[in-house]
Amino acid sequence: MPDTDAAKHRLARLARTIEADVIPRLVQAHRPGAANPQPGSVLPYPSDIETLLQQILRGSEAETLSLIDGLRERGVSVESLYLDVFGPVARRLGEMWENDSCDFSTVTVALGRLQRLLRELSPAFGTEIEHPANGRRALFVQPRDEQHSFGLSMVAEFFRRDGWDVIGGIGGAVTSPVAMVRDEWIDIIGFSVGSDSRLPWLQETIVAVRAASRNAALAVLVGGPPFVARPEVAVAVGADGTASNGKEAPLVAERLLSRGRLRKNNG
C-alpha cells in the first residue's frame, strides 16, 4: 500500500474511533437511565451535529463559539456536547477523509478547531460535578510525532473533570515521560497510540517509565485504535489496563489504584 494510502487509512481510523475509544458512545454506561442526560440538561438534536460539522469546516471561530453558546443556553450540558456532538463530528470527519470528500489539511484544521472548543469548555466542564479531593495526578503521553491529539485531550478532560491533577492532554505535550515520572510523583500514566506500528515504542516506553518512576505502584493505562477491538493487547504491551471510552477511563484508573493499595496492604 503506498504511503499516502496508509496515512489516509490511519487518519480515517483514528477519527472514526475517537467516538468509540475516547468519547463515550454510550452515555448511559454510568448513569441510572438508558438514555437520560445529566440532571438539568437536555440532549442535542441530530441536526446540531451536522450544523457544527459545517461550522468547523467553513465557519469562523466566533460563529462556532456562538453556536456552542446557543446549545448551552438550550440546556445542553458540556458533557453532552462532548459525548453527543463532538464525538459524532469527529467520526464524520474521518468518514469524509476516507471517501475523499475532505482533504488531509481540512480534516487537520477541523480537528484542531474541535480541540480549541475543548479548551474553551474545559472550565465549565469541571463545574458540572463536585470534585473529589483525592489529590491524584495523571500524566498523559503519546508518541512525539503523533499527528492528532484530540482523543488524548478528551480523556484528559474527563480526568480533570473528576478532580485529577492532569499533566499532558490539551496544550500539554510531554517531551520525556521517563524524566517526568522520575522527577514528579505520578499516580497513573496514560498512553494513547494511533496504530499497531506504535506498539513497540509503547512497550519500550512502559518498561522505561516503570523502571524510572518515583512511585513504585505507578499504574499504566493505554488507549487508542489498537485496543478498541483487542483490549488484550494492553496486557501484551505491559499496561495494567485499558478503557473502552473516555468517560470510563477515570473509573478504570480508580480501580487500578485501589488494586495497587490492596497489594501493598497485603504485601
Short mmCIF file of C-alpha atoms in Angstrom, two decimals:
data_model
loop_
_atom_site.label_atom_id
_atom_site.label_comp_id
_atom_site.label_asym_id
_atom_site.label_seq_id
_atom_site.Cartn_x
_atom_site.Cartn_y
_atom_site.Cartn_z
CA MET A 1 0.00 0.00 0.00
CA PRO A 2 1.51 3.40 -0.93
CA ASP A 3 2.48 5.69 1.94
CA THR A 4 -0.32 8.11 1.10
CA ASP A 5 -2.92 5.36 1.23
CA ALA A 6 -1.52 4.08 4.53
CA ALA A 7 -1.65 7.56 6.02
CA LYS A 8 -5.16 8.01 4.71
CA HIS A 9 -6.47 4.82 6.26
CA ARG A 10 -4.69 5.53 9.53
CA LEU A 11 -6.17 9.02 9.90
CA ALA A 12 -9.61 7.78 8.92
CA ARG A 13 -9.44 5.02 11.53
CA LEU A 14 -8.25 7.47 14.18
CA ALA A 15 -11.11 9.87 13.51
CA ARG A 16 -13.69 7.05 13.35
CA THR A 17 -12.60 5.58 16.65
CA ILE A 18 -12.44 8.84 18.60
CA GLU A 19 -16.09 8.36 19.46
CA ALA A 20 -15.70 4.68 20.30
CA ASP A 21 -12.38 4.84 22.11
CA VAL A 22 -12.25 8.25 23.69
CA ILE A 23 -15.63 9.96 23.68
CA PRO A 24 -18.16 7.56 25.20
CA ARG A 25 -20.72 6.42 22.64
CA LEU A 26 -22.97 5.04 25.38
CA VAL A 27 -23.85 7.99 27.55
CA GLN A 28 -25.86 5.68 29.79
CA ALA A 29 -22.89 3.48 30.68
CA HIS A 30 -22.58 5.03 34.13
CA ARG A 31 -26.00 6.61 34.53
CA PRO A 32 -29.14 5.18 36.10
CA GLY A 33 -31.25 5.52 32.93
CA ALA A 34 -30.63 4.12 29.45
CA ALA A 35 -30.66 7.47 27.72
CA ASN A 36 -31.00 10.02 30.50
CA PRO A 37 -28.93 13.17 30.13
CA GLN A 38 -27.08 14.66 33.05
CA PRO A 39 -29.63 16.13 35.50
CA GLY A 40 -30.70 19.58 34.41
CA SER A 41 -29.55 19.11 30.82
CA VAL A 42 -31.21 18.26 27.53
CA LEU A 43 -29.89 16.21 24.64
CA PRO A 44 -28.81 17.98 21.44
CA TYR A 45 -30.75 17.48 18.22
CA PRO A 46 -29.30 15.26 15.45
CA SER A 47 -29.20 18.37 13.26
CA ASP A 48 -26.81 20.00 15.74
CA ILE A 49 -24.12 17.51 14.70
CA GLU A 50 -24.39 18.47 11.04
CA THR A 51 -24.53 22.18 11.90
CA LEU A 52 -21.37 22.03 13.98
CA LEU A 53 -19.62 19.93 11.33
CA GLN A 54 -20.29 22.52 8.66
CA GLN A 55 -19.36 25.30 11.05
CA ILE A 56 -15.90 23.94 11.90
CA LEU A 57 -15.28 23.18 8.23
CA ARG A 58 -16.25 26.55 6.83
CA GLY A 59 -17.31 28.98 9.57
CA SER A 60 -15.39 31.45 11.66
CA GLU A 61 -14.28 30.75 15.21
CA ALA A 62 -16.66 33.42 16.52
CA GLU A 63 -19.60 31.80 14.72
CA THR A 64 -18.63 28.38 16.06
CA LEU A 65 -18.45 29.66 19.64
CA SER A 66 -21.80 31.37 19.14
CA LEU A 67 -23.29 28.04 18.05
CA ILE A 68 -21.91 26.32 21.16
CA ASP A 69 -23.27 29.12 23.35
CA GLY A 70 -26.67 28.59 21.79
CA LEU A 71 -26.61 24.88 22.57
CA ARG A 72 -25.66 25.58 26.18
CA GLU A 73 -28.42 28.17 26.50
CA ARG A 74 -30.84 25.49 25.31
CA GLY A 75 -29.76 23.39 28.29
CA VAL A 76 -27.23 21.06 26.65
CA SER A 77 -24.55 20.22 29.21
CA VAL A 78 -20.84 20.33 28.40
CA GLU A 79 -20.69 16.57 28.96
CA SER A 80 -23.44 16.05 26.38
CA LEU A 81 -21.60 18.33 23.95
CA TYR A 82 -18.51 16.14 24.35
CA LEU A 83 -20.35 12.84 24.11
CA ASP A 84 -23.22 13.52 21.73
CA VAL A 85 -21.88 16.24 19.41
CA PHE A 86 -18.07 16.41 19.31
CA GLY A 87 -17.64 12.63 19.05
CA PRO A 88 -20.01 12.18 16.10
CA VAL A 89 -18.50 15.23 14.40
CA ALA A 90 -15.00 13.72 14.68
CA ARG A 91 -16.30 10.43 13.28
CA ARG A 92 -17.93 12.23 10.34
CA LEU A 93 -14.64 13.97 9.60
CA GLY A 94 -12.96 10.57 9.41
CA GLU A 95 -15.59 9.30 7.01
CA MET A 96 -15.25 12.39 4.81
CA TRP A 97 -11.47 11.93 4.69
CA GLU A 98 -11.84 8.27 3.82
CA ASN A 99 -14.31 8.83 0.97
CA ASP A 100 -12.26 11.71 -0.48
CA SER A 101 -14.82 14.42 0.24
CA CYS A 102 -12.34 16.13 2.58
CA ASP A 103 -8.58 16.53 2.19
CA PHE A 104 -5.94 15.99 4.87
CA SER A 105 -5.38 19.65 5.67
CA THR A 106 -9.12 20.27 6.06
CA VAL A 107 -9.50 17.35 8.49
CA THR A 108 -6.45 18.52 10.44
CA VAL A 109 -7.75 22.09 10.74
CA ALA A 110 -11.24 20.88 11.73
CA LEU A 111 -9.89 18.56 14.44
CA GLY A 112 -7.78 21.45 15.67
CA ARG A 113 -10.91 23.57 15.97
CA LEU A 114 -12.61 20.81 17.93
CA GLN A 115 -9.64 20.76 20.26
CA ARG A 116 -9.88 24.52 20.76
CA LEU A 117 -13.53 24.02 21.69
CA LEU A 118 -12.41 21.53 24.33
CA ARG A 119 -10.08 24.18 25.70
CA GLU A 120 -12.83 26.80 25.74
CA LEU A 121 -15.27 24.49 27.52
CA SER A 122 -12.80 22.95 29.95
CA PRO A 123 -13.55 25.30 32.90
CA ALA A 124 -17.30 24.79 32.52
CA PHE A 125 -16.91 21.03 32.24
CA GLY A 126 -15.13 20.98 35.59
CA THR A 127 -18.01 22.76 37.35
CA GLU A 128 -20.71 20.30 36.31
CA ILE A 129 -19.92 17.93 39.17
CA GLU A 130 -18.34 18.31 42.59
CA HIS A 131 -14.64 17.50 42.54
CA PRO A 132 -13.48 14.86 44.99
CA ALA A 133 -10.46 15.98 46.98
CA ASN A 134 -8.36 12.96 46.02
CA GLY A 135 -5.23 14.88 45.04
CA ARG A 136 -4.24 12.28 42.45
CA ARG A 137 -2.02 13.09 39.50
CA ALA A 138 -2.32 11.67 35.99
CA LEU A 139 0.20 12.03 33.16
CA PHE A 140 -0.90 11.62 29.53
CA VAL A 141 1.54 10.79 26.76
CA GLN A 142 1.53 9.88 23.08
CA PRO A 143 4.31 9.41 20.51
CA ARG A 144 6.09 12.66 19.73
CA ASP A 145 5.17 12.58 16.04
CA GLU A 146 1.52 11.57 16.52
CA GLN A 147 -0.40 13.93 14.26
CA HIS A 148 -3.62 14.29 16.20
CA SER A 149 -4.09 14.66 19.95
CA PHE A 150 -7.84 15.25 20.07
CA GLY A 151 -8.54 11.82 21.54
CA LEU A 152 -5.97 12.13 24.29
CA SER A 153 -7.19 15.63 25.07
CA MET A 154 -10.71 14.29 25.55
CA VAL A 155 -9.53 11.63 28.00
CA ALA A 156 -7.57 14.29 29.91
CA GLU A 157 -10.73 16.37 30.16
CA PHE A 158 -12.65 13.55 31.83
CA PHE A 159 -9.85 13.03 34.34
CA ARG A 160 -9.67 16.75 35.02
CA ARG A 161 -13.44 16.93 35.46
CA ASP A 162 -13.22 14.10 38.02
CA GLY A 163 -10.79 16.11 40.12
CA TRP A 164 -7.42 14.75 38.98
CA ASP A 165 -4.32 16.88 38.65
CA VAL A 166 -3.60 16.36 34.95
CA ILE A 167 -0.31 16.74 33.10
CA GLY A 168 -0.46 16.47 29.31
CA GLY A 169 -3.59 16.44 27.19
CA ILE A 170 -4.68 19.83 25.89
CA GLY A 171 -1.73 22.11 25.30
CA GLY A 172 0.50 19.96 27.47
CA ALA A 173 2.76 17.85 25.29
CA VAL A 174 5.20 15.81 27.37
CA THR A 175 8.70 15.60 25.92
CA SER A 176 10.07 12.92 28.23
CA PRO A 177 7.66 10.78 30.25
CA VAL A 178 10.64 8.96 31.79
CA ALA A 179 12.04 12.22 33.19
CA MET A 180 8.60 13.28 34.33
CA VAL A 181 7.88 10.14 36.38
CA ARG A 182 11.40 10.30 37.80
CA ASP A 183 11.10 13.93 38.89
CA GLU A 184 7.41 14.12 39.84
CA TRP A 185 5.04 11.86 41.78
CA ILE A 186 2.63 10.37 39.23
CA ASP A 187 -0.20 8.05 40.27
CA ILE A 188 -1.20 6.90 36.79
CA ILE A 189 0.25 7.37 33.32
CA GLY A 190 -1.98 7.10 30.28
CA PHE A 191 -0.67 6.39 26.78
CA SER A 192 -2.53 6.81 23.50
CA VAL A 193 -1.29 5.35 20.22
CA GLY A 194 -2.91 5.55 16.81
CA SER A 195 -1.82 2.30 15.16
CA ASP A 196 -0.16 -1.08 15.68
CA SER A 197 3.10 0.33 14.36
CA ARG A 198 3.40 2.32 17.61
CA LEU A 199 3.15 -0.75 19.85
CA PRO A 200 6.93 -1.45 20.03
CA TRP A 201 7.52 2.16 21.10
CA LEU A 202 4.72 1.82 23.65
CA GLN A 203 6.09 -1.39 25.12
CA GLU A 204 9.61 0.03 25.43
CA THR A 205 8.35 3.26 26.99
CA ILE A 206 6.21 1.44 29.56
CA VAL A 207 9.24 -0.58 30.66
CA ALA A 208 11.29 2.62 30.92
CA VAL A 209 8.74 4.61 32.94
CA ARG A 210 8.18 1.74 35.38
CA ALA A 211 11.94 1.50 35.97
CA ALA A 212 12.32 5.24 36.48
CA SER A 213 9.14 6.04 38.43
CA ARG A 214 9.36 7.53 41.92
CA ASN A 215 6.05 5.75 42.55
CA ALA A 216 6.73 2.01 42.68
CA ALA A 217 2.98 1.39 42.33
CA LEU A 218 2.63 3.52 39.17
CA ALA A 219 -0.46 2.37 37.22
CA VAL A 220 -0.33 2.31 33.41
CA LEU A 221 -3.43 2.84 31.27
CA VAL A 222 -3.44 2.62 27.46
CA GLY A 223 -5.90 3.59 24.76
CA GLY A 224 -6.24 4.11 21.04
CA PRO A 225 -7.41 2.16 17.98
CA PRO A 226 -5.21 -0.93 18.61
CA PHE A 227 -7.08 -1.60 21.87
CA VAL A 228 -10.66 -0.98 20.74
CA ALA A 229 -11.27 -4.42 19.25
CA ARG A 230 -8.39 -6.13 21.07
CA PRO A 231 -8.25 -4.97 24.70
CA GLU A 232 -5.98 -7.93 25.49
CA VAL A 233 -3.18 -6.12 23.64
CA ALA A 234 -2.94 -3.82 26.68
CA VAL A 235 -1.54 -6.66 28.76
CA ALA A 236 0.79 -7.69 25.94
CA VAL A 237 2.48 -4.26 25.92
CA GLY A 238 2.87 -4.25 29.69
CA ALA A 239 -0.03 -1.99 30.71
CA ASP A 240 -2.31 -2.53 33.69
CA GLY A 241 -5.50 -1.83 31.79
CA THR A 242 -7.39 -0.07 29.03
CA ALA A 243 -10.72 1.76 28.86
CA SER A 244 -13.40 1.39 26.21
CA ASN A 245 -14.14 5.12 26.25
CA GLY A 246 -13.07 8.40 27.77
CA LYS A 247 -15.70 8.53 30.50
CA GLU A 248 -14.77 5.04 31.67
CA ALA A 249 -11.04 5.81 31.84
CA PRO A 250 -11.07 7.57 35.26
CA LEU A 251 -13.12 4.69 36.69
CA VAL A 252 -10.59 2.17 35.39
CA ALA A 253 -7.81 4.32 36.86
CA GLU A 254 -9.50 4.31 40.26
CA ARG A 255 -9.82 0.52 40.17
CA LEU A 256 -6.15 0.15 39.25
CA LEU A 257 -5.08 2.39 42.13
CA SER A 258 -7.35 0.53 44.56
CA ARG A 259 -5.88 -2.77 43.39
CA GLY A 260 -2.39 -1.37 43.96
CA ARG A 261 -3.27 -0.31 47.50
CA LEU A 262 -4.67 -3.77 48.27
CA ARG A 263 -1.48 -5.42 47.01
CA LYS A 264 0.59 -3.05 49.15
CA ASN A 265 -1.51 -3.66 52.26
CA ASN A 266 -1.48 -7.43 51.78
CA GLY A 267 2.19 -7.50 50.99
#
